[in-house]
Coordinates of C-alpha atoms and ligand atoms in Angstrom, one line a residue:
M199 CA 46.4 34.0 15.3
S200 CA 47.6 37.8 16.0
K201 CA 45.1 40.4 15.6
P202 CA 45.4 43.3 13.2
K203 CA 47.2 46.4 14.3
I204 CA 45.4 49.7 14.1
L205 CA 46.0 53.2 15.5
V206 CA 43.5 55.3 17.3
A207 CA 44.8 59.0 16.7
R208 CA 43.1 60.7 19.3
A209 CA 41.3 60.2 22.8
I210 CA 38.1 58.7 22.3
I211 CA 35.0 57.3 24.2
P212 CA 36.7 54.5 26.3
A213 CA 34.1 52.0 25.5
T214 CA 34.9 52.3 21.7
V215 CA 38.5 51.6 22.5
A216 CA 37.3 48.4 24.4
R217 CA 35.1 47.2 21.5
L218 CA 38.2 47.9 19.1
E219 CA 40.4 46.0 21.4
E220 CA 38.1 42.9 21.0
H221 CA 39.1 42.8 17.4
F222 CA 42.5 44.5 16.9
E223 CA 45.7 45.1 18.8
V224 CA 45.1 48.9 19.3
E225 CA 47.6 51.7 19.7
H226 CA 45.8 54.3 21.2
N227 CA 46.3 57.9 22.2
Q228 CA 44.1 58.3 25.3
A229 CA 46.2 60.7 26.9
D230 CA 45.7 62.9 23.8
Q231 CA 49.0 63.7 23.0
P232 CA 49.4 66.2 20.3
W233 CA 51.3 64.5 17.4
S234 CA 52.7 66.2 14.5
K235 CA 52.0 65.0 11.0
Q236 CA 55.4 63.5 10.8
Q237 CA 54.8 61.9 14.2
L238 CA 51.3 60.5 12.9
G239 CA 53.1 59.1 9.8
H240 CA 55.4 57.1 12.2
K241 CA 52.6 56.0 14.4
L242 CA 50.8 54.7 11.5
A243 CA 53.7 52.7 10.4
G244 CA 53.1 48.8 10.7
K245 CA 49.3 49.6 11.0
V246 CA 46.5 48.3 8.8
G247 CA 43.9 50.6 10.0
A248 CA 43.6 54.0 11.6
F249 CA 40.7 55.6 13.5
T250 CA 41.0 59.4 12.6
T251 CA 39.1 62.5 13.7
G252 CA 38.7 65.5 11.1
G253 CA 42.1 67.0 12.7
D254 CA 43.9 63.9 11.6
R255 CA 45.6 64.9 8.1
I256 CA 46.1 61.9 5.8
D257 CA 48.0 62.7 2.7
A258 CA 50.7 61.2 0.4
E259 CA 53.4 62.0 2.9
T260 CA 51.6 60.1 6.1
L261 CA 50.7 57.4 3.5
A262 CA 54.4 57.0 2.4
A263 CA 55.3 56.2 6.0
A264 CA 52.3 53.6 6.5
P265 CA 52.9 51.0 3.6
E266 CA 50.5 48.4 5.3
L267 CA 47.7 50.9 5.8
K268 CA 44.5 49.6 4.2
I269 CA 41.6 51.9 5.8
C270 CA 41.2 55.2 7.6
A271 CA 38.0 55.6 9.5
N272 CA 37.1 59.2 10.1
M273 CA 35.0 60.0 13.0
A274 CA 33.4 62.9 11.2
V275 CA 30.8 63.3 8.3
G276 CA 33.5 65.9 6.4
Y277 CA 36.7 64.4 5.4
N278 CA 38.9 67.3 3.9
N279 CA 41.6 65.9 6.3
F280 CA 42.0 63.1 3.8
D281 CA 43.6 63.4 0.4
I282 CA 41.1 60.9 -1.3
D283 CA 43.2 61.0 -4.5
A284 CA 46.5 60.0 -2.5
M285 CA 44.7 57.3 -0.7
T286 CA 43.1 55.9 -3.7
A287 CA 46.4 55.8 -5.4
R288 CA 47.6 53.8 -2.5
G289 CA 44.9 51.6 -2.1
V290 CA 43.7 52.8 1.2
L291 CA 40.0 52.9 1.9
A292 CA 38.5 56.2 3.3
T293 CA 35.3 56.0 5.2
N294 CA 33.4 58.8 7.0
A295 CA 30.3 59.0 9.3
P296 CA 27.3 60.6 7.7
D297 CA 23.8 60.5 8.6
V298 CA 24.1 59.7 12.4
L299 CA 25.1 63.5 13.2
T300 CA 22.5 65.0 10.6
E301 CA 19.8 66.1 13.0
T302 CA 21.9 67.1 15.9
T303 CA 24.1 69.2 13.7
A304 CA 21.3 70.9 12.0
D305 CA 19.9 71.5 15.8
F306 CA 23.2 73.3 16.2
G307 CA 22.9 75.4 13.1
F308 CA 19.5 76.6 14.3
A309 CA 20.8 77.5 17.6
L310 CA 23.8 79.4 16.4
L311 CA 21.2 81.1 13.9
M312 CA 18.9 82.1 17.0
A313 CA 21.7 83.2 19.1
T314 CA 23.1 85.3 16.4
A315 CA 19.8 86.9 15.5
R316 CA 19.1 87.6 19.2
R317 CA 22.4 88.5 20.4
V318 CA 22.4 86.2 22.9
T319 CA 26.1 86.0 23.7
E320 CA 26.8 89.5 23.2
S321 CA 23.9 90.5 25.6
E322 CA 25.1 87.7 28.3
H323 CA 28.6 89.2 28.3
F324 CA 27.0 92.6 29.1
L325 CA 25.2 91.2 32.0
R326 CA 28.3 89.2 33.3
A327 CA 30.3 92.4 33.0
G328 CA 27.8 94.1 35.6
K329 CA 26.5 96.5 33.2
W330 CA 22.9 96.0 33.1
D331 CA 21.4 98.7 35.4
R332 CA 18.3 99.6 33.5
W333 CA 15.8 98.7 30.9
S334 CA 15.9 100.4 27.5
F335 CA 13.9 100.2 24.6
D336 CA 16.8 99.1 22.1
M337 CA 18.9 96.9 24.3
F338 CA 20.2 94.3 22.3
A339 CA 17.3 94.6 19.7
G340 CA 18.1 91.9 17.1
S341 CA 16.4 90.6 14.2
D342 CA 13.3 88.3 14.0
V343 CA 13.7 84.6 13.0
H344 CA 10.1 83.6 12.6
G345 CA 8.7 84.8 9.2
S346 CA 12.2 85.6 7.8
T347 CA 13.9 84.7 4.8
L348 CA 16.4 81.5 5.4
G349 CA 19.2 81.2 2.9
I350 CA 21.0 77.9 2.9
L351 CA 24.2 77.4 0.9
G352 CA 24.8 73.5 0.5
M353 CA 21.5 71.7 0.6
G354 CA 22.9 68.1 1.7
R355 CA 21.1 66.1 4.5
I356 CA 22.1 68.8 7.3
G357 CA 20.9 71.7 5.0
Q358 CA 17.7 70.1 4.5
G359 CA 17.6 69.6 8.3
I360 CA 18.0 73.2 9.0
A361 CA 15.6 74.0 6.1
R362 CA 12.7 71.8 7.8
R363 CA 13.2 73.3 11.0
G364 CA 12.9 76.8 9.5
A365 CA 9.9 76.3 7.4
H366 CA 7.8 74.2 9.6
G367 CA 9.1 75.3 12.9
F368 CA 9.5 79.1 12.4
G369 CA 7.3 79.9 9.3
M370 CA 10.6 80.8 7.4
N371 CA 10.7 81.8 3.7
V372 CA 13.4 79.0 2.6
I373 CA 15.6 79.6 -0.2
Y374 CA 18.8 77.3 -1.1
H375 CA 21.6 77.2 -3.4
N376 CA 23.5 74.0 -4.2
R377 CA 25.6 72.5 -7.0
S378 CA 22.5 70.5 -7.8
R379 CA 19.0 71.2 -7.4
L380 CA 17.1 68.9 -5.0
A381 CA 14.5 66.3 -6.3
P382 CA 11.0 67.9 -6.4
D383 CA 9.8 65.8 -3.5
L384 CA 12.7 66.9 -1.3
E385 CA 12.1 70.4 -2.1
A386 CA 8.5 70.2 -1.0
A387 CA 9.3 68.4 2.2
C388 CA 11.9 71.4 3.0
R389 CA 9.5 74.0 1.5
A390 CA 12.8 75.4 -0.1
R391 CA 13.1 77.2 -3.4
Y392 CA 16.1 77.0 -5.5
V393 CA 17.9 80.2 -6.3
D394 CA 21.2 81.1 -7.8
K395 CA 24.1 82.2 -5.5
D396 CA 23.6 86.0 -6.0
E397 CA 19.8 85.7 -5.1
L398 CA 20.7 84.0 -2.3
L399 CA 23.1 86.5 -0.9
R400 CA 21.0 89.3 -1.8
T401 CA 17.7 88.0 -0.2
A402 CA 18.4 85.8 2.9
D403 CA 18.1 87.4 6.2
H404 CA 20.1 84.7 7.7
L405 CA 22.5 82.8 5.6
V406 CA 23.6 79.0 6.7
L407 CA 26.7 77.5 5.2
V408 CA 26.3 73.9 5.0
L409 CA 28.7 73.0 2.0
P410 CA 31.8 70.6 2.2
Y411 CA 34.9 72.4 1.7
S412 CA 37.2 71.7 -1.2
P413 CA 39.6 73.9 -3.2
S414 CA 36.4 75.1 -5.2
S415 CA 34.8 76.2 -2.0
H416 CA 37.6 77.9 -0.6
H417 CA 36.6 81.4 0.5
A418 CA 33.2 81.0 -1.2
I419 CA 32.1 83.6 0.9
G420 CA 34.8 86.7 0.8
A421 CA 34.5 90.5 0.8
S422 CA 32.4 90.6 -2.5
E423 CA 29.9 88.0 -1.6
I424 CA 29.4 89.6 1.9
A425 CA 28.9 93.1 0.1
L426 CA 25.8 91.7 -1.6
M427 CA 24.0 90.9 1.6
K428 CA 21.7 92.9 3.3
P429 CA 23.2 95.1 6.0
T430 CA 20.5 93.4 8.4
A431 CA 21.9 89.9 7.3
N432 CA 23.2 87.5 9.5
L433 CA 25.9 84.6 8.5
I434 CA 26.2 81.3 9.9
N435 CA 29.0 79.0 9.3
I436 CA 28.6 75.2 10.5
A437 CA 30.4 73.7 7.6
R438 CA 34.2 74.1 7.5
G439 CA 36.8 76.7 8.2
G440 CA 38.2 78.1 4.8
I441 CA 34.7 78.3 3.1
V442 CA 34.6 82.1 4.7
D443 CA 37.6 84.6 4.5
D444 CA 37.4 85.2 8.2
A445 CA 39.6 88.1 7.8
A446 CA 37.1 89.7 5.4
L447 CA 34.3 88.9 7.7
A448 CA 35.7 90.3 10.5
A449 CA 36.2 93.3 8.7
A450 CA 32.6 93.3 7.6
L451 CA 31.4 92.8 11.1
R452 CA 33.5 95.6 12.4
D453 CA 32.0 98.2 9.6
R454 CA 28.4 96.8 10.1
K455 CA 28.4 95.7 6.5
I456 CA 26.3 92.8 7.9
A457 CA 24.3 92.8 11.3
G458 CA 26.2 89.6 12.8
A459 CA 27.6 86.3 12.5
G460 CA 27.5 82.9 14.3
L461 CA 30.8 80.7 13.7
D462 CA 31.5 77.4 14.8
V463 CA 34.5 76.8 12.2
Y464 CA 37.7 78.8 11.4
E465 CA 40.3 78.8 8.9
G466 CA 43.3 77.5 10.4
E467 CA 41.2 76.2 13.6
P468 CA 41.9 75.8 16.7
K469 CA 43.4 79.3 15.9
V470 CA 40.7 81.9 15.5
H471 CA 41.2 85.1 13.5
P472 CA 42.4 87.7 16.2
D473 CA 39.9 90.2 14.6
L474 CA 37.0 87.7 15.1
L475 CA 37.6 88.0 18.8
T476 CA 37.4 91.6 19.1
V477 CA 34.2 92.4 17.3
P478 CA 31.0 92.0 19.5
N479 CA 28.5 91.0 16.9
V480 CA 29.6 87.6 16.4
V481 CA 28.8 84.3 18.4
L482 CA 31.9 81.8 18.5
T483 CA 31.6 78.4 19.3
P484 CA 34.7 75.7 19.2
H485 CA 33.6 73.4 16.5
I486 CA 30.9 71.5 18.4
A487 CA 27.8 71.2 16.1
S488 CA 27.6 67.3 16.3
A489 CA 28.7 67.4 20.0
T490 CA 25.9 65.8 22.0
V491 CA 26.9 62.7 23.8
P492 CA 24.5 60.2 22.2
T493 CA 25.6 61.6 18.7
R494 CA 29.6 61.3 19.3
R495 CA 28.9 58.0 20.5
A496 CA 27.0 57.0 17.2
M497 CA 29.8 58.9 15.3
A498 CA 32.5 56.7 17.4
D499 CA 30.4 53.6 16.6
L500 CA 30.2 54.1 12.8
A501 CA 33.8 54.7 12.5
T502 CA 34.5 51.3 14.7
D503 CA 31.9 49.4 12.4
N504 CA 33.8 50.8 9.3
L505 CA 37.1 49.3 10.9
I506 CA 35.4 46.0 11.8
G507 CA 33.5 45.8 8.8
F508 CA 36.1 46.1 6.3
L509 CA 39.2 44.6 8.2
I510 CA 37.5 41.6 9.7
H511 CA 34.6 41.0 7.4
G512 CA 35.7 43.0 4.1
K513 CA 32.6 45.0 3.9
P514 CA 32.7 48.9 5.2
L515 CA 29.6 50.5 5.7
T516 CA 30.6 53.9 4.4
P517 CA 33.3 54.1 1.9
L518 CA 34.2 57.2 0.1
N519 CA 36.6 55.7 -2.6
P520 CA 34.9 52.2 -3.1
E521 CA 36.8 51.8 -6.2
V522 CA 39.7 50.6 -3.7
L523 CA 37.4 47.5 -3.0
T524 CA 37.4 46.1 -6.4
R525 CA 41.2 46.0 -7.1
Ligands
LIG122 C1 32.2 67.7 11.9 O1 32.6 68.8 11.6 C2 31.9 66.6 10.9 O2 32.6 66.8 9.9 O3 31.8 65.5 11.4

């Protein structure tokens, strides 16, 4: 019997391709050729499954080119690259990769917070440029992390991981805002206090964004929200590009409306707003919050388990639109 055909849209861990090949006829992209959306649709034609990453857009147009497609397994916890309604309408299952990256991503959120507060990259650039010729009392003086107020916008699993690190590791006063308030036992475990968005913006010394992207979170942080923040505050975005209005943020950083920012995600990435590249008080990383060797392997394994679980055994692990399963 011939094996079901699947597409792996980007280069991934070779062992993952080998594991998929045990069960499927795999068309892969180990050369990591950039495909346009049209080319992706063309490649998906005749496939029943797709292994996707957060940059592979699956919407009505790509789905129309792939009438046999039954599942797209994302190697990412975020899934704003999927048009879930269009997928559900066509009976295509969507899965993501939650949990396996929670602690690694929370570690990175904290790394970016620390680097921003203590001006790590700015001072390294100074040193590498050969400008360090003496001690001075205010050289790269930043803000304290321990004992300060940590604000978290979006209190899912990663937000809670950051809260625990701040409260228990650094004695921070943790406040958060979320669509819904956490259960009391979770709030207690994070030592976090629920506040409204205005209070969060006004009070936080370090504000970390960890909310999912959706049309309703588009530019959740723009010029008017930044204007509420303390001039000494730092803004950290490890969530998704588009949640922050990057042009407004660059202008606020230039005008010292806030002290600094640490960004791992950008509107329209991998392009970065040119003004962000010219302001010194921002730490910039290329969307690597989940990038450790074991975590990337665990994410690839979970996407693979979803494809095998659904296409071979009829049981996916982390369905996003489970209503497709009952049709
Ligand atoms: C990374 O951004 C992810 O959503 O997994």
